[in-house]
XYZ file of N, CA, C and O in Angstrom:
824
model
N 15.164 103.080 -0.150
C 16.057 102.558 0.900
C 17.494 102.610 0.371
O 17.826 102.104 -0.700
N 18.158 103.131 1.036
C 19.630 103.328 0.359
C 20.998 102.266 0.781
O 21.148 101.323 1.557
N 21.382 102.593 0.348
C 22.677 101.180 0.768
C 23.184 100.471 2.161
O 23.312 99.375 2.705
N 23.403 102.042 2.370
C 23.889 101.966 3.913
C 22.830 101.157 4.921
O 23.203 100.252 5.667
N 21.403 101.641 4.822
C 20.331 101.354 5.084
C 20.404 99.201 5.042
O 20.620 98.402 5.953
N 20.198 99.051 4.006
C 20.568 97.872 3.654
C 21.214 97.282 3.978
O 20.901 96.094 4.059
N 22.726 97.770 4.436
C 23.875 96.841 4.649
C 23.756 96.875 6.637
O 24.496 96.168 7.320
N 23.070 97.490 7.034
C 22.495 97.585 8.742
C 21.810 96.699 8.831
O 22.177 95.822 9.613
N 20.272 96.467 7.953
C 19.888 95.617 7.897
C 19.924 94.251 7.746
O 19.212 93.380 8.246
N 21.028 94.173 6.842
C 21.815 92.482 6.429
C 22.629 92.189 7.803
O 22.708 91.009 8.143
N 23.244 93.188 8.624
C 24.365 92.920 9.562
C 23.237 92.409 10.694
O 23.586 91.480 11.422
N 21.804 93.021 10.882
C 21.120 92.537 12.425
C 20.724 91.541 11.351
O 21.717 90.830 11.506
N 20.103 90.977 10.455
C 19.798 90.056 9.905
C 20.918 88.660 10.396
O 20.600 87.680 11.068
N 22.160 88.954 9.854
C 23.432 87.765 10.383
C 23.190 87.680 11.923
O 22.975 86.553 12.369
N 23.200 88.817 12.859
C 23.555 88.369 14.375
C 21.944 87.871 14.928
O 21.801 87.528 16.102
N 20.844 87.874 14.017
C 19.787 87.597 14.927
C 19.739 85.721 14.597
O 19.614 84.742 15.332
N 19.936 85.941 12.883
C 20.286 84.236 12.605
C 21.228 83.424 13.314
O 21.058 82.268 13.701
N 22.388 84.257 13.464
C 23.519 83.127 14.277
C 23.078 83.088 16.271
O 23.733 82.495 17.128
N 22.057 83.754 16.445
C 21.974 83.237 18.157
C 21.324 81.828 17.598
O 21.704 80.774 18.108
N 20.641 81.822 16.866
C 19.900 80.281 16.602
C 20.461 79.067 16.103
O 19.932 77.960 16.010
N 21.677 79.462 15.778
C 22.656 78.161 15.052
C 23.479 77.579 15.836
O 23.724 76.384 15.672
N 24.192 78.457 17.048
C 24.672 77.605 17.635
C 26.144 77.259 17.939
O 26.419 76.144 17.496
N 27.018 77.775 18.464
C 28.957 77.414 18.321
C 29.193 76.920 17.300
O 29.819 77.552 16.448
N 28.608 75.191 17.006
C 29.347 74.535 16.067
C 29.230 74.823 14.946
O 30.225 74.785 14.221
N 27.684 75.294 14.321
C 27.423 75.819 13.318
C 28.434 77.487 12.449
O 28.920 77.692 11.336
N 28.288 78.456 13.976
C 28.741 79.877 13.551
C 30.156 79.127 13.385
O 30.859 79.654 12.522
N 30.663 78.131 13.955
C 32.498 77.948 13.755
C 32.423 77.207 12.192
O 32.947 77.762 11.226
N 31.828 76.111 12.091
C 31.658 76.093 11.107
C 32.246 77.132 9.427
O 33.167 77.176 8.612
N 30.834 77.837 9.787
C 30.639 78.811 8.681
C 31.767 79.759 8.717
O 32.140 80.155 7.613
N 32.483 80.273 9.909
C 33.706 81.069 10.104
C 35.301 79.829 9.257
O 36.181 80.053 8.426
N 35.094 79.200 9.682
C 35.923 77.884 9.603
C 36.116 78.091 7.280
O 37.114 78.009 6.564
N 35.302 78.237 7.092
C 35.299 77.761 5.398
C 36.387 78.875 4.961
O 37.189 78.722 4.040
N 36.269 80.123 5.853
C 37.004 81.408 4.961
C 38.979 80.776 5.674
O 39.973 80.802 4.950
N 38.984 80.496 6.550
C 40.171 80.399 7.587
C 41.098 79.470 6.741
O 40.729 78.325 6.478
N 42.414 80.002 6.272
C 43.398 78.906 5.809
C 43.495 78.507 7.024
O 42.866 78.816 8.036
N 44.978 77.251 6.693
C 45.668 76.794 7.970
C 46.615 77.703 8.623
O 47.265 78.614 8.112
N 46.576 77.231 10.047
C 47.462 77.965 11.306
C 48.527 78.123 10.761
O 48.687 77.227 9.932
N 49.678 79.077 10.811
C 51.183 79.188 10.315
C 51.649 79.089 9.207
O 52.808 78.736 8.988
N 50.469 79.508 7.990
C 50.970 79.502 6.783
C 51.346 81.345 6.692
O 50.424 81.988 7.195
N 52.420 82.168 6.192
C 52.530 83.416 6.340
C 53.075 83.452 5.224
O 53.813 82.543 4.846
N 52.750 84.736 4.346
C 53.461 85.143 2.891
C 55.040 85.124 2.966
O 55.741 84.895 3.952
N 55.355 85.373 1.892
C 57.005 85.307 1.090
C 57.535 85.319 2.279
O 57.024 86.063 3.116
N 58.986 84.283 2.733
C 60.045 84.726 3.455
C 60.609 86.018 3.250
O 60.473 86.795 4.196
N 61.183 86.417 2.286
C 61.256 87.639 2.366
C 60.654 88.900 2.926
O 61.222 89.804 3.539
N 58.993 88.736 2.484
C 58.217 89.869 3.066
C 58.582 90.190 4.463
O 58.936 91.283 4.905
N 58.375 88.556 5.374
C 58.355 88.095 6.519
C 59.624 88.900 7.302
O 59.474 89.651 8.266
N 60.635 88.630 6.792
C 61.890 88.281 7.442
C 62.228 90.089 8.067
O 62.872 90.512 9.027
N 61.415 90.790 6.947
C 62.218 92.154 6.838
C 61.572 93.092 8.184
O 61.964 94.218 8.490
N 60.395 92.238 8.940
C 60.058 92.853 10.019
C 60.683 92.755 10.901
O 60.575 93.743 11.627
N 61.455 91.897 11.324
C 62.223 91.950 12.605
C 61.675 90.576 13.372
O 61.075 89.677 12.782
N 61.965 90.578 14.685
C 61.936 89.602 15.274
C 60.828 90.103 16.879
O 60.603 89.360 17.834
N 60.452 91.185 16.745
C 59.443 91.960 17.395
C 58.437 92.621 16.606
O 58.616 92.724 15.393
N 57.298 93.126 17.204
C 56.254 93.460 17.021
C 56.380 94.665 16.270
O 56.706 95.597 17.005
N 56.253 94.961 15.171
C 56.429 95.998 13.851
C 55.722 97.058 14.634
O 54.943 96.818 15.557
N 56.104 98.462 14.125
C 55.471 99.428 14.360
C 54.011 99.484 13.142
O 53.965 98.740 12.163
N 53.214 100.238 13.389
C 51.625 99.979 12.908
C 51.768 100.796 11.446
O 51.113 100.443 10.466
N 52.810 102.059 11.412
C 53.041 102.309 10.372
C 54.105 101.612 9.154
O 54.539 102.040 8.084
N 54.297 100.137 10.020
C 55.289 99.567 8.499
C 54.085 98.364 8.124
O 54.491 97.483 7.366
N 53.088 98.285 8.443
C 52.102 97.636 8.175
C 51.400 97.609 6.494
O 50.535 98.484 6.522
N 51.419 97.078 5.314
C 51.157 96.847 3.957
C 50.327 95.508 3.696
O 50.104 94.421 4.228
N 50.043 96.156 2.694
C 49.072 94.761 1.760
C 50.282 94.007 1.849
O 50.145 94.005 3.073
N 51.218 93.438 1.704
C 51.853 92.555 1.741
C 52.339 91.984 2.567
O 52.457 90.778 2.351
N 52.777 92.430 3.688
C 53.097 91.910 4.927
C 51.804 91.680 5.849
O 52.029 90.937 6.805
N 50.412 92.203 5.744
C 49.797 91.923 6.978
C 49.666 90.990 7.369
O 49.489 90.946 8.586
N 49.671 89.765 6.641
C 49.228 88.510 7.138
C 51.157 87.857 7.728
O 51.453 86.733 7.324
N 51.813 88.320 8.259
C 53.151 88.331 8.347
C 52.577 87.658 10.050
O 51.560 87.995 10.656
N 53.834 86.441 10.561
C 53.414 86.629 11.925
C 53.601 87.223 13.185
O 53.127 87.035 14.306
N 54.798 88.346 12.466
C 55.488 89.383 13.342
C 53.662 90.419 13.945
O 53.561 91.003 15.024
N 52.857 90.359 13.183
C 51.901 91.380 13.530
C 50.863 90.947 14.856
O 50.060 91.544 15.573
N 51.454 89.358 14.712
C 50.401 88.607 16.312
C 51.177 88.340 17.323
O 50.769 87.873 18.386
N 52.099 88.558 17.121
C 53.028 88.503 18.478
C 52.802 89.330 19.678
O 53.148 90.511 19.659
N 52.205 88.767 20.805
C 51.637 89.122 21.771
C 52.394 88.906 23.230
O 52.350 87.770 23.702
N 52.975 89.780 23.848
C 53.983 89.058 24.857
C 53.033 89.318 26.123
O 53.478 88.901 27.192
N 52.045 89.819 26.140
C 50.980 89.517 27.327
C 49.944 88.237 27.275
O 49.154 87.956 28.176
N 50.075 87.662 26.284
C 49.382 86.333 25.508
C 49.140 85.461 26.894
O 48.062 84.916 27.135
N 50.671 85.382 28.067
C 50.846 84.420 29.000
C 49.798 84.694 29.929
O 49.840 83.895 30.864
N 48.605 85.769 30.046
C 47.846 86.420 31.047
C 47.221 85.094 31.608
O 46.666 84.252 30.903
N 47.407 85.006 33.174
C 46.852 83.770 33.746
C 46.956 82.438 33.165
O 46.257 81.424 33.192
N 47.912 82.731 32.704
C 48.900 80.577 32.537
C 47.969 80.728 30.474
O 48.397 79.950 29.621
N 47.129 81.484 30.183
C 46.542 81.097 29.105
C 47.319 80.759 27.628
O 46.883 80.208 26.618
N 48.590 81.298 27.923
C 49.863 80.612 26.569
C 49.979 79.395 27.083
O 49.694 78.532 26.252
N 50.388 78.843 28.471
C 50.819 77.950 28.668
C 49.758 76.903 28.519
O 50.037 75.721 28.321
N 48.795 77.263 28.598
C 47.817 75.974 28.808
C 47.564 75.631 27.392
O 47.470 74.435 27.115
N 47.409 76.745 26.219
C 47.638 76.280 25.111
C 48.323 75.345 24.127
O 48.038 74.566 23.217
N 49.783 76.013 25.037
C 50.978 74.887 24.414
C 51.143 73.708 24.845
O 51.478 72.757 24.139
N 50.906 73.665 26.132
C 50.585 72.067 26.789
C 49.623 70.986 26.540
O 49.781 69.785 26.757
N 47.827 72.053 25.685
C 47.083 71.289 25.220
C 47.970 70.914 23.414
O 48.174 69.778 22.985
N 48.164 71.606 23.028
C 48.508 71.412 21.451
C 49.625 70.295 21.513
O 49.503 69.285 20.819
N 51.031 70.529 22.588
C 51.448 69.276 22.441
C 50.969 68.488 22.680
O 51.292 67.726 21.768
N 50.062 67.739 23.565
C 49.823 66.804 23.724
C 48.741 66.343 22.483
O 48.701 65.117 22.379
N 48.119 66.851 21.804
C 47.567 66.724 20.327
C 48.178 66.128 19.386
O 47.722 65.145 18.801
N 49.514 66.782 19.094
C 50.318 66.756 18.351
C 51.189 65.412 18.808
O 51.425 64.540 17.971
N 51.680 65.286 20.263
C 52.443 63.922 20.707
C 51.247 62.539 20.376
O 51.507 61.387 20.027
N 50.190 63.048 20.585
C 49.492 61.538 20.238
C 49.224 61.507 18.965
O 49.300 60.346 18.562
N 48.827 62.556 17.797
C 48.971 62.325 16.324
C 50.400 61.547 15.713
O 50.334 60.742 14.785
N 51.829 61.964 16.461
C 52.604 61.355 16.197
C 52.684 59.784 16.741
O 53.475 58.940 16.318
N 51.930 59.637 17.520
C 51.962 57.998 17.723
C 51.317 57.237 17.061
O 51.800 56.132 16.814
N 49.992 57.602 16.556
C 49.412 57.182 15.460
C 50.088 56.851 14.497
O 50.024 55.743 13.964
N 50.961 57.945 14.088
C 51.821 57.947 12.652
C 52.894 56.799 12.950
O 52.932 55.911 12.099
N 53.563 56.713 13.777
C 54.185 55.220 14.345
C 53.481 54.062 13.875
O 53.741 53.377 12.886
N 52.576 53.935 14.693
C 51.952 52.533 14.702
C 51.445 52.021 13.270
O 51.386 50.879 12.812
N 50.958 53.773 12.500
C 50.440 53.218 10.971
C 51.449 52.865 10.109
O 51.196 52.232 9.084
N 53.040 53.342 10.530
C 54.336 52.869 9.730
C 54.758 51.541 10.482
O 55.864 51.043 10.273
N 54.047 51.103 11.170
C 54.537 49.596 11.480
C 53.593 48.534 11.375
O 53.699 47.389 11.815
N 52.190 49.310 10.419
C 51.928 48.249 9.815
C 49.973 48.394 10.485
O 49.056 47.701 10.043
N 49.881 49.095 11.209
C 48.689 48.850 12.241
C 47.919 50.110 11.281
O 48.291 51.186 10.814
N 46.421 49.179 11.280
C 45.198 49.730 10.496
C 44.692 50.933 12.087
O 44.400 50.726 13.265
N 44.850 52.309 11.087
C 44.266 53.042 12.052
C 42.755 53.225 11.611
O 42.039 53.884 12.365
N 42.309 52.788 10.655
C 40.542 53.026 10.673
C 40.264 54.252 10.595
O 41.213 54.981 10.302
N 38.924 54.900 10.818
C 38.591 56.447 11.059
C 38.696 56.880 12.217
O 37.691 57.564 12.411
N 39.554 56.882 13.418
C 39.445 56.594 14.589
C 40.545 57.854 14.384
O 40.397 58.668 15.295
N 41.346 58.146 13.673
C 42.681 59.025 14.017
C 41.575 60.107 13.697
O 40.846 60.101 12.705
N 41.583 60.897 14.562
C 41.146 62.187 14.553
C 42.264 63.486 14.272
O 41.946 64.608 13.879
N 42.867 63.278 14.408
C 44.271 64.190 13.674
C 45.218 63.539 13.042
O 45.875 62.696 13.653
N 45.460 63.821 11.673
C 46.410 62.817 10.956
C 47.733 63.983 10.622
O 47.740 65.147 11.025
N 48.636 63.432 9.923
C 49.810 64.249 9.911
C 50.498 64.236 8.333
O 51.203 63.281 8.007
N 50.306 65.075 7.629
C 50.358 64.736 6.321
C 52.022 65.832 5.641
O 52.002 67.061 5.580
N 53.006 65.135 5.313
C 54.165 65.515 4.882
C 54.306 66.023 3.351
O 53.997 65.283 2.417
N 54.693 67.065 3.196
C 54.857 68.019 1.879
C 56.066 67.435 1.284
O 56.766 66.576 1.818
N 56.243 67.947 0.191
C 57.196 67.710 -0.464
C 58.149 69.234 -0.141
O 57.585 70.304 0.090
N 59.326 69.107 -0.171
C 60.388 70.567 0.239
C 60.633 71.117 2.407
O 60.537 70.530 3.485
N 60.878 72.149 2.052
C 60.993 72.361 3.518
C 60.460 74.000 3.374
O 60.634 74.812 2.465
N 59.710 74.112 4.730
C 59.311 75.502 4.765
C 60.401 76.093 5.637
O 61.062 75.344 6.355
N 60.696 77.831 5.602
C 61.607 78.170 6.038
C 60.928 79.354 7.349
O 60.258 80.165 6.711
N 60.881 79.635 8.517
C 61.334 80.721 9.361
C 60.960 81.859 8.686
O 61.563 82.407 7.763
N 59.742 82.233 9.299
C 59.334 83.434 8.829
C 60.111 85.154 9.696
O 60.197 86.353 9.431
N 60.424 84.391 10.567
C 61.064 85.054 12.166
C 62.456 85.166 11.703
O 63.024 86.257 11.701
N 63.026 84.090 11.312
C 65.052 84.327 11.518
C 65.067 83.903 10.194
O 64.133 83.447 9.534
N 66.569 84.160 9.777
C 66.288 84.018 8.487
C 67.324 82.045 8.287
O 68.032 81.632 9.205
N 67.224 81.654 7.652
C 68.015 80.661 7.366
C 67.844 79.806 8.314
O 68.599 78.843 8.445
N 66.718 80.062 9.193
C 66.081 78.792 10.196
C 64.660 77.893 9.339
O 63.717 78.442 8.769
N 64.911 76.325 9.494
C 64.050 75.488 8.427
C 62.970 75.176 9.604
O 63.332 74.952 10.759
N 61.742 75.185 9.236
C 60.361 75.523 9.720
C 59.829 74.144 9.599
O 59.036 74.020 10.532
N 59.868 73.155 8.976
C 59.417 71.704 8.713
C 58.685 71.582 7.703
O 58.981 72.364 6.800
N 57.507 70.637 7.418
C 57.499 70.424 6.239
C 56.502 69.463 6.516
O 56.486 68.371 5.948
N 55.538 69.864 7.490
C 54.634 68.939 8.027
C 53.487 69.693 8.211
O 53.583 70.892 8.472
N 51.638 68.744 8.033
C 50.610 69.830 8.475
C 49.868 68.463 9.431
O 49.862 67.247 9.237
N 49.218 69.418 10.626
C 48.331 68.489 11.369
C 46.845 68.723 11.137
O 46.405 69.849 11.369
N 45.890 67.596 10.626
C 44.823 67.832 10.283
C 44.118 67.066 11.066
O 44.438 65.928 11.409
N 42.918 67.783 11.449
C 41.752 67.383 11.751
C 41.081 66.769 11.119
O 40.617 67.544 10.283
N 40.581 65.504 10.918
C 39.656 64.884 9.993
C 38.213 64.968 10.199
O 37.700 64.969 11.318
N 37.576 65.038 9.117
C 36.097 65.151 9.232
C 35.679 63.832 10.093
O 36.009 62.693 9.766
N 34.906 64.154 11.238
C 34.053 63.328 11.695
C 32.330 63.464 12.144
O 31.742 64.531 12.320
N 31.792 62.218 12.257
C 30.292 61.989 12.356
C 30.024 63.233 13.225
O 30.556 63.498 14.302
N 29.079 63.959 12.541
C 28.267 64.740 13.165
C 28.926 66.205 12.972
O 28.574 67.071 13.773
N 29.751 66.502 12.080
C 30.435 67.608 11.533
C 29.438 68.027 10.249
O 28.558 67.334 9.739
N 29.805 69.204 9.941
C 28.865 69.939 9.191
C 28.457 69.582 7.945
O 29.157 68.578 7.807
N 27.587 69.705 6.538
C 28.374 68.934 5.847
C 28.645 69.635 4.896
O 28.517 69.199 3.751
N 29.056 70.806 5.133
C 29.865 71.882 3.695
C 30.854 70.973 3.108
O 31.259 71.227 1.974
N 31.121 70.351 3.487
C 32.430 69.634 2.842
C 33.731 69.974 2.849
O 34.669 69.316 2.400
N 33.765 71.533 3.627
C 35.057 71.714 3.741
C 35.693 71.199 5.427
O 35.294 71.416 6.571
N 37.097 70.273 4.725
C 38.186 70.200 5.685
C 37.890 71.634 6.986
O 37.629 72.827 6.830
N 38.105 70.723 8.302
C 38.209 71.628 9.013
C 39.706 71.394 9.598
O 40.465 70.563 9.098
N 40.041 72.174 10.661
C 41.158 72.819 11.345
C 42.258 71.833 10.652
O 42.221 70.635 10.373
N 43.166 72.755 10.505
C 44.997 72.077 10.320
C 45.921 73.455 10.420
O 45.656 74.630 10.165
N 47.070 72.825 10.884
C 48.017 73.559 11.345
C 49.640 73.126 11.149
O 50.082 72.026 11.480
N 50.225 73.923 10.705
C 51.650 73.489 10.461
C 52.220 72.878 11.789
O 51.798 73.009 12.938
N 53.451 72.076 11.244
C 54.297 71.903 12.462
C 55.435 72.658 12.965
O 56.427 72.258 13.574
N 55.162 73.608 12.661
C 56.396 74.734 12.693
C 55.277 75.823 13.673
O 55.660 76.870 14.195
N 54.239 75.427 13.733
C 53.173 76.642 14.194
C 54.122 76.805 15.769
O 54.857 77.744 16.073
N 53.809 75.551 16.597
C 53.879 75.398 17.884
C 55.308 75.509 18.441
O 55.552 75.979 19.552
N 56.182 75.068 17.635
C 57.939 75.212 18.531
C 58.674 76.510 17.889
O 59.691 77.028 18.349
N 58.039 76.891 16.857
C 58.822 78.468 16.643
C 58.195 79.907 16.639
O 58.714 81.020 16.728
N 56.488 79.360 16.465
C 56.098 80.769 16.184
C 55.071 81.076 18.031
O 54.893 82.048 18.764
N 54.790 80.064 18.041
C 53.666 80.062 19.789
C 55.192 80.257 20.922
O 55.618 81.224 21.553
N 55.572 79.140 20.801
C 56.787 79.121 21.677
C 57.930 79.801 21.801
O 58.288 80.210 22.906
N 58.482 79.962 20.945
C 59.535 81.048 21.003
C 59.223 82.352 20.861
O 59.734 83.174 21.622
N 58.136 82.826 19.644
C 58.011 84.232 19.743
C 56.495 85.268 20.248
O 56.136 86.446 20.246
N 55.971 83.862 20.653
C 54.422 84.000 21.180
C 53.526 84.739 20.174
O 52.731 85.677 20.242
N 53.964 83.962 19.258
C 52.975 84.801 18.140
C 51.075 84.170 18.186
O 50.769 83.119 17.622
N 50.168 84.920 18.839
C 49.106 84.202 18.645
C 48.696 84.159 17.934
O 48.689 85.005 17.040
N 47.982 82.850 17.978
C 47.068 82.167 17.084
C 45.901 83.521 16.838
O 45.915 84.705 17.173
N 44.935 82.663 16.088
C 43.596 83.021 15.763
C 42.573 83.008 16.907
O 43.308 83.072 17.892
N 41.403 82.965 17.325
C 40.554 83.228 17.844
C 40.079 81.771 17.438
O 40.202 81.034 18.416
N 39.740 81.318 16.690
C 38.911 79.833 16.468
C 39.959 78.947 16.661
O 39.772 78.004 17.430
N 41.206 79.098 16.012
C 42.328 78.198 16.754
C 41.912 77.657 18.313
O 41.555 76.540 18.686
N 42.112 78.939 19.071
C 42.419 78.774 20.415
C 41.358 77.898 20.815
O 41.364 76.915 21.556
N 40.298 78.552 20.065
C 38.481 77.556 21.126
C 38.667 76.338 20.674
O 38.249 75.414 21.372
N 39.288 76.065 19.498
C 39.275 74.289 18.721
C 40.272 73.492 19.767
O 40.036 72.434 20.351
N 41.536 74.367 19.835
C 42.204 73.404 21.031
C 41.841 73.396 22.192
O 42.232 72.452 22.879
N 41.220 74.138 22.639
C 40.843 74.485 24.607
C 39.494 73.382 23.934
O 38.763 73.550 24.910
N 38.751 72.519 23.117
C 37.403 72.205 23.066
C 38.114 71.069 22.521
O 37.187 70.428 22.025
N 39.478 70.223 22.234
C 39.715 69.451 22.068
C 39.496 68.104 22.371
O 40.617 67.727 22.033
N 38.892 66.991 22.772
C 38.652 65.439 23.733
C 40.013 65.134 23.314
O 40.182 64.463 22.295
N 41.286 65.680 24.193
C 42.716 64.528 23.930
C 42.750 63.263 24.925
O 43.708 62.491 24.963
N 41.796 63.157 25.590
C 41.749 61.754 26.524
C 41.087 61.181 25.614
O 41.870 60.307 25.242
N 39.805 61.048 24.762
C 39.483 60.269 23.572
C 40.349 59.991 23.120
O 40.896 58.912 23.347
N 40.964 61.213 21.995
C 42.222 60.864 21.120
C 43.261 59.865 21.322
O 43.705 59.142 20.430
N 43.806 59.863 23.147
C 44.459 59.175 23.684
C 43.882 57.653 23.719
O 44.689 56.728 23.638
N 42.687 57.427 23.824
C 42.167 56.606 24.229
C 42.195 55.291 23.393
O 42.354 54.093 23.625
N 41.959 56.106 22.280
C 42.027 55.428 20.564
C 43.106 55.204 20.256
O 43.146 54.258 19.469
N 44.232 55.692 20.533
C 45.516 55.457 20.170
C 45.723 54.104 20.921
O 45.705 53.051 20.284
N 45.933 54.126 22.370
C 45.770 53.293 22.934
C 45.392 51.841 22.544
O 46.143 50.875 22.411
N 43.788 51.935 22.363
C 42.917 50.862 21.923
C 43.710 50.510 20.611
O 44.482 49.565 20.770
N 43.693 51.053 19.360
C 44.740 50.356 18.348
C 45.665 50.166 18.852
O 45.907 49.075 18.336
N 46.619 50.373 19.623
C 48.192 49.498 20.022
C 47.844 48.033 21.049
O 48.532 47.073 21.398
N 46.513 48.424 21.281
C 45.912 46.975 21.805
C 45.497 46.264 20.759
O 46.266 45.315 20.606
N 44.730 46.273 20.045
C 44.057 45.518 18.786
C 45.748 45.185 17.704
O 46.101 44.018 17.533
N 46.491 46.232 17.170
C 47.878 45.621 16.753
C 48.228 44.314 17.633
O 48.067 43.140 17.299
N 48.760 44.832 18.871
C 49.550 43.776 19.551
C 48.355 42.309 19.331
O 48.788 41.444 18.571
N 47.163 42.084 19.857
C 46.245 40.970 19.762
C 46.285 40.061 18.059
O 46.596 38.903 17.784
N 45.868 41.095 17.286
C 46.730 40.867 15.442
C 47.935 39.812 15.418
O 48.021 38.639 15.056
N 49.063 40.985 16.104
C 50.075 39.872 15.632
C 50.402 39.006 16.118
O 51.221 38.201 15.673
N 49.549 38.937 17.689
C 50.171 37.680 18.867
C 49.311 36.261 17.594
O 49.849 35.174 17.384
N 48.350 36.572 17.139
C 47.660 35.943 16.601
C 48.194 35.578 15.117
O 47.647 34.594 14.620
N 48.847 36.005 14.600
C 49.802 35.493 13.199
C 50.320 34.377 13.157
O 50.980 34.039 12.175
């Protein structure tokens, strides 16, 4: 049996196993290889493509992962950019309220399902040059009934959504998109909520 032979065999082997596992599982297992959303090599590499979609022959080991190469200006087909950016902010607007309430003192518990965790330095504009990108990542926290590889799932810069989706429509990933369109932000909301109720009851009670 020769290689080729073999490596056909391993490939119907993967697609007959994954009808049986299931979305959460195949995302999962896709999920372990995936850095985070909007991390892109050297500013420099970045910068030297332009501010449009590179031709296929300036394409290199070094630039591919650049986000000039996902920039998609048909992305908007049937509202589907927009509904993206409207779900992600609103993700992102209630992770930041969380982050409020936990700087004024209020126990968020395991209940924050996206937390917001600040770097040390500033990231820079992979797109323009001498434009500052932030210095912030939004994470998904492991919760009940998640896999248990142990690896962290989804996070995403804060620079992803107001410079690289929004201004230059650079798309996302493919598991990105299904994690936010499969998001519960009325939960998320819900919980936020419920702690700014349980705070306020706390301190009426001090």
């Amino acid at each position: 049996m020769n290689i080729l032979l073999l490596a056909a065999l391993g490939v119907v082997a993967i697609s007959s196993t994954t009808k049986f596992l299931g979305p959460p599982l195949i995302a999962a297992l896709v999920r372990k290889k995936l850095p985070c959303e909007g991390y892109y090599p050297d500013t420099d590499i970045c910068l030297a493509l332009g501010t449009i979609k590179p031709k296929w022959y300036q394409r290199n080991r070094d630039n591919a992962g650049c986000p000039q190469w996902r920039i998609d200006p048909n992305w908007g087909h049937e509202g589907e950019r927009q509904d993206f950016i409207k779900k992600l902010q609103e993700i992102e607007d209630i992770a930041k309220g969380w982050e409020i309430k936990k700087d004024e003192g209020c126990d968020s518990g395991d209940r924050q399902v996206v937390e917001i965790r600040t770097e040390r330095g500033v990231a820079w504009s992979r797109m323009q040059d001498g434009i500052m990108a932030g210095n912030s990542e939004y994470r998904r926290r492991r919760q009940a009934g998640d896999d248990e590889s142990g690896h962290e799932t989804f996070c995403w810069t804060d620079a992803l959504l107001p410079i690289y989706v929004k201004q230059y429509s650079v798309k996302t990933s493919d598991e990105f998109r299904v994690f936010v369109s499969m998001f519960d932000v009325d939960s998320f909301r819900q919980e936020l909520q419920a702690m700014k109720t349980r705070c306020a009851s706390e301190q009426k009670h001090e």
